[in-house]
Coordinates of C-alpha atoms in Angstrom, one line a residue:
Chain A
M13 CA 65.5 111.4 138.0
K14 CA 65.4 107.6 137.7
K15 CA 63.3 107.9 134.6
R16 CA 65.7 110.2 133.0
F17 CA 68.6 107.9 133.6
R18 CA 66.7 104.9 132.2
L19 CA 65.9 107.0 129.1
L20 CA 69.5 108.0 128.8
F21 CA 70.7 104.4 129.1
L22 CA 68.1 103.2 126.5
L23 CA 69.3 106.0 124.1
V24 CA 72.9 105.0 124.4
L25 CA 72.0 101.4 123.5
I26 CA 69.8 102.3 120.6
L27 CA 72.0 104.9 118.9
P28 CA 74.7 102.7 117.5
S29 CA 72.1 100.7 115.4
C30 CA 71.0 103.7 113.2
V31 CA 73.8 103.4 110.6
E32 CA 74.0 100.1 108.8
D33 CA 77.3 98.2 108.9
P34 CA 79.4 98.1 105.7
V35 CA 78.7 95.0 103.6
T36 CA 81.4 92.4 104.0
Y37 CA 82.0 89.2 102.1
P38 CA 83.6 86.0 103.3
N39 CA 87.1 85.1 102.1
T40 CA 85.9 82.2 100.0
W41 CA 85.9 81.9 96.2
Q42 CA 82.2 82.6 96.3
G43 CA 82.7 85.6 98.6
N44 CA 85.5 87.0 96.5
F45 CA 83.5 86.5 93.3
D46 CA 80.5 88.3 94.8
A47 CA 82.8 91.2 96.1
L48 CA 84.3 91.6 92.6
W49 CA 81.0 91.4 90.8
N50 CA 79.4 94.0 93.2
T51 CA 82.4 96.4 93.0
I52 CA 82.0 96.5 89.2
D53 CA 78.3 96.6 89.3
Q54 CA 78.2 99.6 91.7
R55 CA 81.3 101.5 90.8
Y56 CA 82.4 100.8 87.2
C57 CA 81.4 103.8 85.1
Y58 CA 80.9 102.4 81.6
L59 CA 78.4 99.5 82.1
D60 CA 75.5 101.4 80.5
Y61 CA 77.7 103.3 77.9
K62 CA 79.2 100.0 76.7
Q63 CA 75.8 98.2 76.9
I64 CA 77.3 95.5 79.0
K65 CA 74.8 93.1 80.5
W66 CA 76.5 92.6 83.8
D67 CA 73.7 90.5 85.3
S68 CA 74.0 88.0 82.5
I69 CA 77.8 87.9 82.9
H70 CA 77.2 87.1 86.6
V71 CA 75.1 84.1 85.6
V72 CA 77.7 82.9 83.1
Y73 CA 80.7 83.1 85.4
Q74 CA 78.8 81.9 88.5
N75 CA 78.2 78.7 86.6
R76 CA 81.8 78.4 85.7
L77 CA 82.9 79.0 89.3
S78 CA 81.8 75.5 90.4
S79 CA 84.3 73.9 88.0
V80 CA 87.3 75.9 89.4
S81 CA 89.7 73.8 91.4
T82 CA 92.9 75.9 91.8
E83 CA 93.7 79.4 92.9
I84 CA 95.2 80.2 89.5
A85 CA 92.1 78.9 87.7
F86 CA 90.0 81.1 90.1
F87 CA 92.2 84.1 89.2
D88 CA 91.9 83.4 85.5
L89 CA 88.1 83.1 85.8
M90 CA 87.9 86.5 87.6
G91 CA 90.2 88.0 85.1
S92 CA 88.1 86.7 82.2
M93 CA 85.0 88.2 83.8
L94 CA 86.8 91.6 84.0
N95 CA 87.9 91.3 80.4
E96 CA 84.2 91.4 79.4
L97 CA 84.4 95.1 80.2
K98 CA 86.9 95.6 77.3
D99 CA 88.8 98.2 79.3
G100 CA 92.6 98.7 79.5
H101 CA 92.1 100.4 82.9
V102 CA 90.7 97.2 84.4
N103 CA 93.1 94.9 86.1
L104 CA 93.1 92.3 88.9
Y105 CA 96.3 92.2 91.0
S106 CA 97.3 89.1 93.0
D107 CA 100.6 88.1 94.4
F108 CA 101.2 85.9 91.4
D109 CA 99.7 87.6 88.4
V110 CA 98.0 90.7 87.0
S111 CA 95.0 90.2 84.7
R112 CA 94.8 92.7 81.8
Y113 CA 92.9 93.5 78.7
W114 CA 95.1 94.5 75.8
K115 CA 93.0 94.1 72.8
W116 CA 92.6 97.8 72.5
F117 CA 96.0 97.9 70.9
E118 CA 96.8 94.2 70.1
D119 CA 94.2 94.0 67.4
Y120 CA 95.4 97.1 65.6
P121 CA 98.6 98.0 63.6
S122 CA 101.3 99.3 65.9
N123 CA 102.1 102.4 63.7
F124 CA 105.3 102.9 65.7
Q125 CA 108.8 101.6 65.5
A126 CA 111.3 103.0 68.0
D127 CA 114.3 102.0 66.0
I128 CA 113.1 104.2 63.1
I129 CA 112.8 107.3 65.1
Y130 CA 116.3 106.8 66.5
S131 CA 117.6 106.3 62.9
L132 CA 119.8 108.9 61.2
R133 CA 116.8 110.2 59.2
Y134 CA 115.2 111.4 62.5
L135 CA 116.7 111.7 66.0
G136 CA 119.8 109.7 65.2
S137 CA 122.0 109.1 68.2
N138 CA 122.9 112.7 69.0
Y139 CA 119.4 113.7 70.2
R140 CA 119.0 115.7 73.4
I141 CA 117.3 114.5 76.6
S142 CA 115.5 116.8 79.0
D143 CA 114.1 114.7 81.8
G144 CA 111.5 112.4 80.2
I145 CA 111.6 114.2 76.8
R146 CA 113.9 113.3 73.9
Y147 CA 114.2 115.9 71.2
G148 CA 116.1 117.1 68.2
K149 CA 115.8 118.9 64.8
I150 CA 114.9 116.9 61.8
D151 CA 114.3 117.6 58.1
G152 CA 117.4 119.6 57.7
G153 CA 116.7 121.6 60.9
D154 CA 113.3 122.9 59.7
I155 CA 111.2 120.9 62.1
G156 CA 111.6 120.3 65.8
Y157 CA 110.8 116.7 66.9
I158 CA 109.9 115.7 70.5
Y159 CA 109.3 112.2 71.6
Y160 CA 107.5 111.9 74.9
G161 CA 106.8 108.3 75.8
D162 CA 105.5 108.4 79.4
F163 CA 103.3 111.0 81.2
S164 CA 104.6 109.5 84.5
S165 CA 108.0 110.8 83.6
A166 CA 108.1 114.3 85.0
F167 CA 109.2 117.5 83.2
S168 CA 109.4 121.1 84.3
K169 CA 108.6 124.4 82.7
S170 CA 112.3 125.0 82.6
N171 CA 112.7 121.8 80.4
L172 CA 110.0 123.0 78.0
K173 CA 111.4 126.6 78.0
N174 CA 114.8 125.3 76.8
I175 CA 113.3 123.0 74.3
F176 CA 111.1 125.7 72.8
S177 CA 114.1 128.0 72.7
Y178 CA 116.1 125.3 70.9
F179 CA 113.3 125.0 68.3
S180 CA 112.7 128.8 67.9
D181 CA 114.0 128.9 64.3
C182 CA 111.9 125.8 63.3
K183 CA 108.7 126.1 61.2
G184 CA 106.9 123.9 63.7
I185 CA 107.3 121.0 66.0
I186 CA 106.2 117.4 66.0
L187 CA 105.1 116.1 69.4
D188 CA 105.2 112.3 69.2
V189 CA 103.1 110.6 71.9
R190 CA 102.8 107.2 70.2
D191 CA 103.3 104.3 72.5
N192 CA 102.7 106.6 75.4
G193 CA 100.5 104.6 77.7
G194 CA 99.6 107.5 80.0
G195 CA 100.6 108.7 83.5
Y196 CA 99.7 111.8 85.4
L197 CA 96.7 113.8 84.1
T198 CA 98.4 116.9 85.6
S199 CA 101.4 116.4 83.3
A200 CA 99.1 116.1 80.3
E201 CA 97.3 119.3 81.2
S202 CA 100.6 121.0 81.9
L203 CA 102.1 120.1 78.5
A204 CA 98.9 120.9 76.6
S205 CA 98.7 124.4 78.2
C206 CA 101.8 125.4 76.3
F207 CA 99.8 125.4 73.1
F208 CA 96.9 127.5 74.3
S209 CA 96.8 131.3 74.2
V210 CA 93.6 131.5 76.2
R211 CA 91.9 129.4 78.8
T212 CA 89.8 126.9 76.9
L213 CA 87.0 124.5 77.7
T214 CA 88.4 121.1 76.6
G215 CA 86.3 118.5 78.4
Y216 CA 84.1 117.3 81.2
M217 CA 84.2 114.7 83.9
V218 CA 81.5 113.1 86.1
H219 CA 81.6 110.9 89.2
K220 CA 79.5 108.0 90.3
S221 CA 76.9 109.5 92.7
G222 CA 75.1 106.2 93.5
N223 CA 75.3 102.5 93.0
G224 CA 73.0 102.5 89.9
H225 CA 74.8 102.1 86.5
S226 CA 73.7 105.6 85.5
D227 CA 74.0 107.4 88.8
F228 CA 76.4 110.2 88.0
S229 CA 77.1 113.7 89.3
K230 CA 76.6 116.8 87.3
P231 CA 79.4 117.2 84.7
I232 CA 82.4 119.2 85.9
A233 CA 84.0 121.4 83.2
L234 CA 87.6 120.8 82.5
Y235 CA 89.6 123.8 81.3
T236 CA 93.0 123.9 79.8
E237 CA 94.7 126.9 81.1
K238 CA 97.1 129.0 79.0
S239 CA 100.6 128.8 80.2
D240 CA 101.8 132.1 81.7
S241 CA 105.4 131.8 80.8
L242 CA 105.4 129.4 77.8
H243 CA 103.6 129.5 74.6
W244 CA 104.3 127.8 71.3
S245 CA 102.4 129.7 68.6
K246 CA 103.7 127.9 65.5
P247 CA 102.2 124.8 64.1
V248 CA 102.4 121.6 66.1
A249 CA 101.6 118.1 64.9
V250 CA 100.7 115.5 67.6
L251 CA 101.4 111.9 66.5
T252 CA 99.2 109.2 67.9
N253 CA 98.7 105.5 67.7
R254 CA 96.5 102.9 69.5
L255 CA 99.0 102.8 72.4
S256 CA 98.4 106.5 73.1
Y257 CA 96.2 105.7 76.1
S258 CA 94.8 107.1 79.4
A259 CA 96.5 110.4 80.3
T260 CA 97.8 110.5 76.7
N261 CA 94.3 110.2 75.5
S262 CA 93.4 113.1 77.7
F263 CA 96.3 115.1 76.3
V264 CA 95.2 114.5 72.7
S265 CA 91.6 115.3 73.7
Q266 CA 92.8 118.7 74.9
M267 CA 95.1 119.3 71.9
K268 CA 92.1 118.9 69.6
Y269 CA 91.1 122.4 70.8
A270 CA 94.6 123.9 70.5
P271 CA 94.6 126.6 67.8
N272 CA 97.6 125.4 65.7
A273 CA 97.6 121.7 66.5
T274 CA 96.9 118.8 64.1
I275 CA 96.5 115.2 65.3
I276 CA 98.1 112.8 62.9
G277 CA 98.4 109.0 62.9
D278 CA 96.0 106.4 64.2
R279 CA 93.1 106.6 66.5
T280 CA 94.2 106.8 70.2
G281 CA 93.6 103.7 72.4
G282 CA 91.1 105.5 74.7
G283 CA 91.1 104.9 78.4
G284 CA 88.8 107.8 79.2
G285 CA 87.8 106.7 82.7
L286 CA 89.9 107.8 85.6
P287 CA 90.8 104.5 87.4
M288 CA 90.2 103.8 91.1
S289 CA 90.6 100.6 93.1
N290 CA 89.1 98.3 95.6
E291 CA 90.2 95.2 97.5
L292 CA 88.7 91.8 97.7
P293 CA 88.5 89.7 100.9
N294 CA 91.5 87.7 99.8
G295 CA 93.6 90.8 99.4
W296 CA 93.6 91.0 95.6
L297 CA 93.2 94.5 94.2
V298 CA 90.9 95.4 91.4
R299 CA 91.5 98.5 89.4
F300 CA 88.6 99.9 87.3
S301 CA 87.4 103.0 85.5
A302 CA 85.4 105.0 88.0
C303 CA 85.0 108.5 86.5
P304 CA 84.3 109.0 82.8
M305 CA 85.8 111.9 80.9
F306 CA 84.3 113.6 77.9
D307 CA 85.4 116.0 75.3
A308 CA 84.1 119.6 75.2
S309 CA 81.0 118.4 73.2
M310 CA 80.2 115.7 75.9
N311 CA 81.4 112.8 73.8
H312 CA 82.9 109.9 75.6
T313 CA 86.7 109.5 75.1
E314 CA 86.8 105.8 76.3
W315 CA 87.0 104.3 72.8
G316 CA 89.8 106.7 71.7
L317 CA 89.9 109.8 69.6
A318 CA 90.1 109.9 65.8
P319 CA 93.0 111.9 64.4
D320 CA 92.6 114.9 62.1
V321 CA 94.7 113.2 59.5
K322 CA 94.5 109.4 59.5
V323 CA 97.8 107.8 58.5
D324 CA 99.1 104.3 58.9
M325 CA 102.7 103.3 58.6
L326 CA 103.4 101.7 55.2
S327 CA 105.4 98.5 55.1
T328 CA 107.3 99.8 52.1
D329 CA 108.4 102.9 54.1
I330 CA 109.3 100.8 57.2
S331 CA 111.6 98.7 55.0
K332 CA 113.4 101.9 54.1
N333 CA 113.5 103.1 57.8
I334 CA 110.9 105.8 57.0
D335 CA 108.2 106.7 59.4
T336 CA 105.1 107.4 57.3
I337 CA 103.4 109.3 60.1
I338 CA 106.4 111.6 60.8
E339 CA 106.7 112.3 57.0
Q340 CA 103.0 113.3 56.9
A341 CA 103.5 115.5 59.9
I342 CA 106.4 117.3 58.2
K343 CA 104.2 117.9 55.1
T344 CA 101.4 119.2 57.2
I345 CA 103.5 121.6 59.1
K346 CA 105.2 122.9 56.0
A347 CA 101.9 123.4 54.3
S348 CA 100.3 125.3 57.2
Chain B
M17 CA 115.7 118.8 142.2
Y18 CA 112.8 116.5 142.6
K19 CA 110.4 119.4 143.1
G20 CA 111.9 121.3 140.2
F21 CA 111.3 118.4 137.9
W22 CA 107.6 118.1 138.8
M23 CA 107.2 121.8 138.6
A24 CA 108.6 121.8 135.1
L25 CA 106.4 118.9 134.1
G26 CA 103.4 120.6 135.5
M27 CA 104.1 123.8 133.6
A28 CA 104.6 121.9 130.4
L29 CA 101.3 120.0 130.8
G30 CA 99.6 123.2 131.6
C31 CA 100.8 124.6 128.3
I32 CA 99.5 121.6 126.4
S33 CA 96.1 121.8 127.9
G34 CA 96.0 125.5 127.2
V35 CA 94.0 126.4 130.3
V36 CA 94.5 128.9 132.9
A37 CA 95.4 127.0 136.0
Q38 CA 93.6 129.0 138.5
Q39 CA 91.3 132.0 138.7
Q40 CA 90.6 134.1 141.8
E41 CA 87.0 135.1 142.2
D42 CA 85.5 136.4 145.3
K43 CA 88.5 135.3 147.3
K44 CA 88.0 131.7 146.3
I45 CA 90.3 130.1 143.8
L46 CA 89.0 127.7 141.2
L47 CA 91.4 124.9 140.5
T48 CA 91.9 123.3 137.2
S49 CA 92.2 119.5 137.4
V50 CA 94.2 117.9 134.7
S51 CA 94.1 114.3 133.7
T52 CA 96.9 113.1 131.4
Q53 CA 96.9 109.5 130.1
F54 CA 99.0 107.5 127.7
G55 CA 97.7 104.4 126.2
W56 CA 98.3 101.5 123.9
S57 CA 95.5 100.9 121.4
I58 CA 93.9 98.4 119.2
M59 CA 92.4 100.1 116.1
D60 CA 89.7 98.8 113.8
M61 CA 88.9 100.9 110.8
N62 CA 86.7 100.7 107.8
D63 CA 87.2 103.4 105.2
A64 CA 85.2 102.7 102.1
Y65 CA 86.8 105.6 100.2
L66 CA 90.1 103.6 100.4
S67 CA 88.9 100.0 100.5
D68 CA 85.9 97.9 101.3
L69 CA 88.1 95.7 103.6
P70 CA 88.2 96.2 107.3
Y71 CA 91.6 97.1 108.7
R72 CA 93.0 96.3 112.2
G73 CA 96.2 97.4 113.9
Y74 CA 97.9 98.9 116.9
G75 CA 98.7 102.4 118.0
L76 CA 99.3 104.8 120.7
Q77 CA 97.0 107.3 122.4
F78 CA 97.6 110.5 124.3
N79 CA 94.7 111.8 126.3
N80 CA 94.6 115.1 128.1
S81 CA 91.5 116.5 129.8
T82 CA 90.9 119.3 132.2
R83 CA 88.0 120.2 134.4
R84 CA 87.2 123.3 136.4
F85 CA 84.1 124.8 138.0
L86 CA 82.7 127.6 135.9
H87 CA 82.1 129.9 138.8
S88 CA 83.3 129.8 142.4
E89 CA 79.8 130.4 143.7
N90 CA 78.2 127.6 141.7
T91 CA 79.9 124.3 142.3
R92 CA 77.3 122.4 140.2
L93 CA 78.5 123.5 136.8
S94 CA 81.9 122.6 135.5
Q95 CA 83.7 123.1 132.2
R96 CA 85.9 120.5 130.6
T97 CA 88.3 120.3 127.7
D98 CA 89.4 117.1 126.1
V99 CA 92.3 116.3 123.7
V100 CA 92.7 112.8 122.4
I101 CA 95.4 112.0 119.9
N102 CA 95.7 108.7 118.2
A103 CA 98.4 107.3 115.9
G104 CA 98.8 103.8 114.5
V105 CA 99.1 101.5 111.6
A106 CA 96.4 99.0 110.6
M107 CA 96.5 96.2 108.1
N108 CA 93.8 94.3 106.2
Q109 CA 93.3 90.7 107.1
P110 CA 95.3 89.2 104.1
Q111 CA 98.2 91.6 105.1
S112 CA 98.4 92.9 101.6
A113 CA 97.9 96.6 102.4
S114 CA 98.1 99.0 105.3
I115 CA 96.5 102.2 106.5
S116 CA 98.5 104.7 108.6
Y117 CA 96.4 106.8 110.8
C118 CA 97.1 109.9 112.8
G119 CA 94.2 111.9 114.2
G120 CA 93.0 114.0 117.1
T121 CA 89.8 115.2 118.8
F122 CA 89.7 118.5 120.5
G123 CA 86.7 119.2 122.6
Y124 CA 85.1 121.7 125.1
G125 CA 82.0 121.2 127.1
L126 CA 79.9 122.0 130.2
Q127 CA 78.4 119.5 132.7
V128 CA 76.1 119.9 135.6
H129 CA 77.0 117.9 138.8
Y130 CA 74.3 115.9 140.6
H131 CA 74.7 114.0 143.8
P132 CA 71.8 111.5 143.8
L133 CA 73.4 109.2 146.3
P134 CA 76.2 109.4 148.9
H135 CA 79.6 109.0 147.2
F136 CA 77.9 109.0 143.9
Q137 CA 78.1 111.9 141.3
V138 CA 76.4 112.2 138.0
L139 CA 77.6 114.9 135.6
I140 CA 75.3 115.6 132.7
G141 CA 75.9 118.0 129.9
G142 CA 77.2 118.6 126.4
T143 CA 80.5 119.0 124.6
M144 CA 81.5 120.3 121.2
D145 CA 84.5 118.9 119.4
A146 CA 86.6 119.0 116.3
D147 CA 87.8 115.7 114.9
L148 CA 90.7 115.7 112.5
G149 CA 92.5 112.7 111.1
V150 CA 94.7 111.7 108.2
K151 CA 94.9 108.3 106.7
G152 CA 97.6 107.1 104.3
Y153 CA 96.9 104.1 102.1
S154 CA 99.8 102.0 101.0
R155 CA 98.0 100.7 97.8
N156 CA 97.5 103.8 95.8
V157 CA 95.4 103.9 92.6
N158 CA 94.5 107.6 92.6
N159 CA 93.4 107.5 96.2
A160 CA 96.5 107.6 98.3
G161 CA 94.7 108.7 101.5
N162 CA 91.7 110.2 103.1
I163 CA 91.0 112.9 105.6
D164 CA 88.6 112.7 108.5
L165 CA 87.2 116.1 109.3
A166 CA 84.2 116.7 111.5
T167 CA 82.7 118.8 114.2
N168 CA 80.2 117.5 116.6
L169 CA 77.8 118.5 119.4
N170 CA 77.9 115.6 121.9
F171 CA 75.8 114.5 124.8
A172 CA 78.2 113.9 127.7
A173 CA 77.6 112.0 130.9
T174 CA 80.0 111.2 133.6
F175 CA 79.4 108.8 136.5
R176 CA 81.7 108.8 139.6
Y177 CA 81.5 106.6 142.6
D178 CA 83.9 107.1 145.5
F179 CA 84.9 104.1 147.7
P180 CA 86.0 105.4 151.1
L181 CA 88.9 103.2 152.1
W182 CA 91.0 103.2 155.3
K183 CA 93.1 106.3 154.5
R184 CA 92.2 107.1 150.9
T185 CA 89.2 107.2 148.7
L186 CA 89.2 105.1 145.6
R187 CA 87.1 106.5 142.7
I188 CA 85.6 104.6 139.8
Q189 CA 84.6 106.9 136.9
A190 CA 82.8 106.3 133.7
D191 CA 82.6 109.0 131.1
F192 CA 80.4 108.8 128.0
Q193 CA 80.1 111.0 125.0
T194 CA 77.9 110.5 122.0
P195 CA 77.6 112.7 118.9
L196 CA 74.1 114.2 118.3
L197 CA 74.6 116.8 115.6
G198 CA 77.4 118.2 113.5
L199 CA 79.1 118.6 110.2
M200 CA 81.5 116.3 108.5
F201 CA 83.7 116.2 105.4
V202 CA 83.4 113.1 103.3
P203 CA 84.8 113.0 99.7
I204 CA 82.8 111.5 96.8
R205 CA 83.8 107.9 96.2
G206 CA 86.0 107.9 93.1
E207 CA 86.9 111.6 93.3
S208 CA 90.5 112.1 94.2
Y209 CA 91.8 114.9 96.4
S210 CA 93.7 116.4 93.5
E211 CA 90.4 116.7 91.6
I212 CA 88.9 118.5 94.5
Y213 CA 91.9 120.8 94.6
Y214 CA 92.3 121.4 90.9
L215 CA 88.7 121.3 89.7
H216 CA 87.3 123.1 92.7
N217 CA 84.5 120.6 92.9
Y218 CA 83.1 121.0 96.4
E219 CA 79.7 119.3 95.8
N220 CA 78.6 116.7 98.3
L221 CA 81.7 117.1 100.4
I222 CA 80.2 118.6 103.6
H223 CA 77.4 116.7 105.3
L224 CA 75.1 117.6 108.2
T225 CA 75.3 114.8 110.7
S226 CA 72.8 113.6 113.2
L227 CA 71.7 110.2 114.5
H228 CA 70.6 109.1 111.1
N229 CA 74.1 109.0 109.6
K230 CA 76.5 109.2 112.5
N231 CA 76.6 107.0 115.6
G232 CA 79.3 107.0 118.2
L233 CA 80.1 106.2 121.7
N234 CA 83.2 107.5 123.3
A235 CA 83.6 105.8 126.7
R236 CA 86.3 106.2 129.2
Y237 CA 86.4 104.0 132.3
L238 CA 88.9 105.0 135.0
V239 CA 89.9 103.6 138.4
Q240 CA 91.4 106.6 140.3
I241 CA 93.8 105.8 143.1
P242 CA 94.8 108.8 145.2
L243 CA 98.5 109.4 145.6
R244 CA 100.2 112.0 147.8
N245 CA 99.9 114.9 145.4
S246 CA 97.9 113.5 142.6
I247 CA 95.7 110.7 141.5
L248 CA 96.9 107.6 139.6
N249 CA 94.5 106.7 136.7
L250 CA 94.2 103.2 135.3
G251 CA 91.7 103.1 132.5
L252 CA 90.1 101.8 129.4
H253 CA 89.1 104.2 126.7
T254 CA 86.9 102.9 123.9
E255 CA 85.9 104.9 120.9
Y256 CA 83.2 103.6 118.7
L257 CA 82.3 105.6 115.6
K258 CA 80.3 104.8 112.6
Y259 CA 79.1 107.2 109.9
A260 CA 77.8 107.1 106.4
A261 CA 77.8 109.5 103.5
N262 CA 78.1 109.4 99.7
N263 CA 77.1 105.7 99.6
M264 CA 80.0 104.8 101.9
V265 CA 80.1 103.6 105.5
F266 CA 83.1 104.4 107.7
K267 CA 84.0 102.9 111.1
R268 CA 86.6 103.7 113.6
N269 CA 86.8 101.6 116.8
I270 CA 89.7 102.3 119.1
T271 CA 90.2 100.5 122.4
S272 CA 93.0 101.8 124.5
L273 CA 94.5 100.7 127.8
Q274 CA 95.6 103.7 129.7
V275 CA 97.7 104.9 132.6
G276 CA 98.1 108.4 133.7
L277 CA 97.7 111.1 136.4
T278 CA 95.1 113.5 137.6
Y279 CA 96.3 116.5 139.5
D280 CA 95.4 120.0 140.4
L281 CA 97.9 122.3 138.8
V282 CA 98.4 124.3 142.0
L283 CA 99.7 121.4 143.9
F284 CA 102.7 121.3 141.6
G285 CA 103.4 124.8 142.7
G286 CA 105.3 123.4 145.6
S287 CA 102.7 122.5 148.3
K288 CA 102.5 118.9 149.6
H289 CA 99.4 119.6 151.5
P290 CA 95.7 119.5 150.5
A291 CA 94.3 122.6 149.1
P292 CA 93.0 125.1 151.6
A293 CA 89.3 125.7 151.8
E294 CA 89.3 128.6 149.5
F295 CA 90.6 126.4 146.7
I296 CA 87.8 124.7 144.9
S297 CA 88.4 121.6 142.8
S298 CA 85.8 120.1 140.5
E299 CA 87.3 116.7 141.1
W300 CA 87.0 116.2 144.9

């Protein structure tokens, strides 16, 4: 009996040591630096795809760490290290600043001017608003024009039903998602589904399955469902620019497979990785791309999607309050 | 009025514990002893799905357990049920984010009673439990919360020592449970719950647990002071739990100071006297 009790006591002492404790870092500049570097090293999904030498970056920024003397300088150093990822989904949040990488649109033509779409030639001032969607008839009532600038701005099927009904006598619609920086993926899927007559494979997604740069799960197929109650079967032109990003990128990726859709404008900005977050010991939050998304041919969408018809806004048109991309969309719809 | 109040309270607690208060077998009646405690807790949590930082906070604990001999002819084997409910809020050390937690453990088990020494009892056996918890994370980037879901087979040991005092007998009790085998749900790091729901991706969500990936020790220390119709419990409940899956390590340590009562439900039926000989309690 005594032996049994001794064995039991020993067992209770030994058991808690089987699972290793989570790795923790001290709340020092070095500790926060290590926590950030390791988070990206183990959980960022594009290190291999973008051929980023993250070990070398560690050496470079570790050397610079010794010259940092203020909290802001430390934040800027960490932000600069993150900018090596060239990813608009990567940010560092502190109480006093947010680091960001914006070159994915800053280095390109904007291809969008809001004042032009609200000029008399297009929406004018008497356009209609249905939740986050602004819409009206253009080109003498032949074309329906929708501007949707934020996939975080909700809409319902009832909104879309009324809009499609309003455009029922039009030859087609223009769906303008330029300067739409993203939002909810579910909204993107919901809107895209209105343009599909059958359930269609439109992409894949994978998840990190380990800490290695190429440790990913099996691809999960992403289908765009057909909408049961809403279907737009006439031509649709989707207008894009570099600021069509993240969930908008996903929307455009799906619309590439819609039967009557044409993507017109500039290449989208990308943002094909679903962002996740982690915290550093000092409480700063790092957001990063965690799960890469692909099109139906397993091509990455991180660097954006090329349009079917590449059009840039011409300065001569801009001076006359003409949107070159909308004009091309009108021509494309009328020709189809 | 006084009796009526206690009777109503007893009936309500009986409903919570969900046990039949007494059962007549061979002219002997098995009593169900109920222990109900409330406590104030300190919670320490690590949830790598939400954040790598440890979180610490405070909460409340409700604890209800019952015990009854399985058969009136065999007073060596008792069955027990345990309900532990925790709720609280924890913050990270820089106070920049919080995790709200609400969870419960619901268990049933059997234990064999040994009397190796006078006044000393050892109860050895096993329990099975279901563990369900919900965490809400204040800093949401596609991971607004996490769910703890597990079922365990536990080794359970209870030690009781009775100090005979002048008129009453003081009891010191220590109860330990440790998970040996089970199943648990752990999402893939980076996969949101909406993806699980919409994409029906159930791969690597359910994990077999054993000592290699889940360690825990659920310890409850009680000093039991007999009162007229019940027993006053003053206790400390510590729950230590650590598990790993999908390249993540999770921890949940809860320490709770508790106060409560242990009573045989029949005594709340109106009697102020000790149970007659045909009533058998697994407590005394």
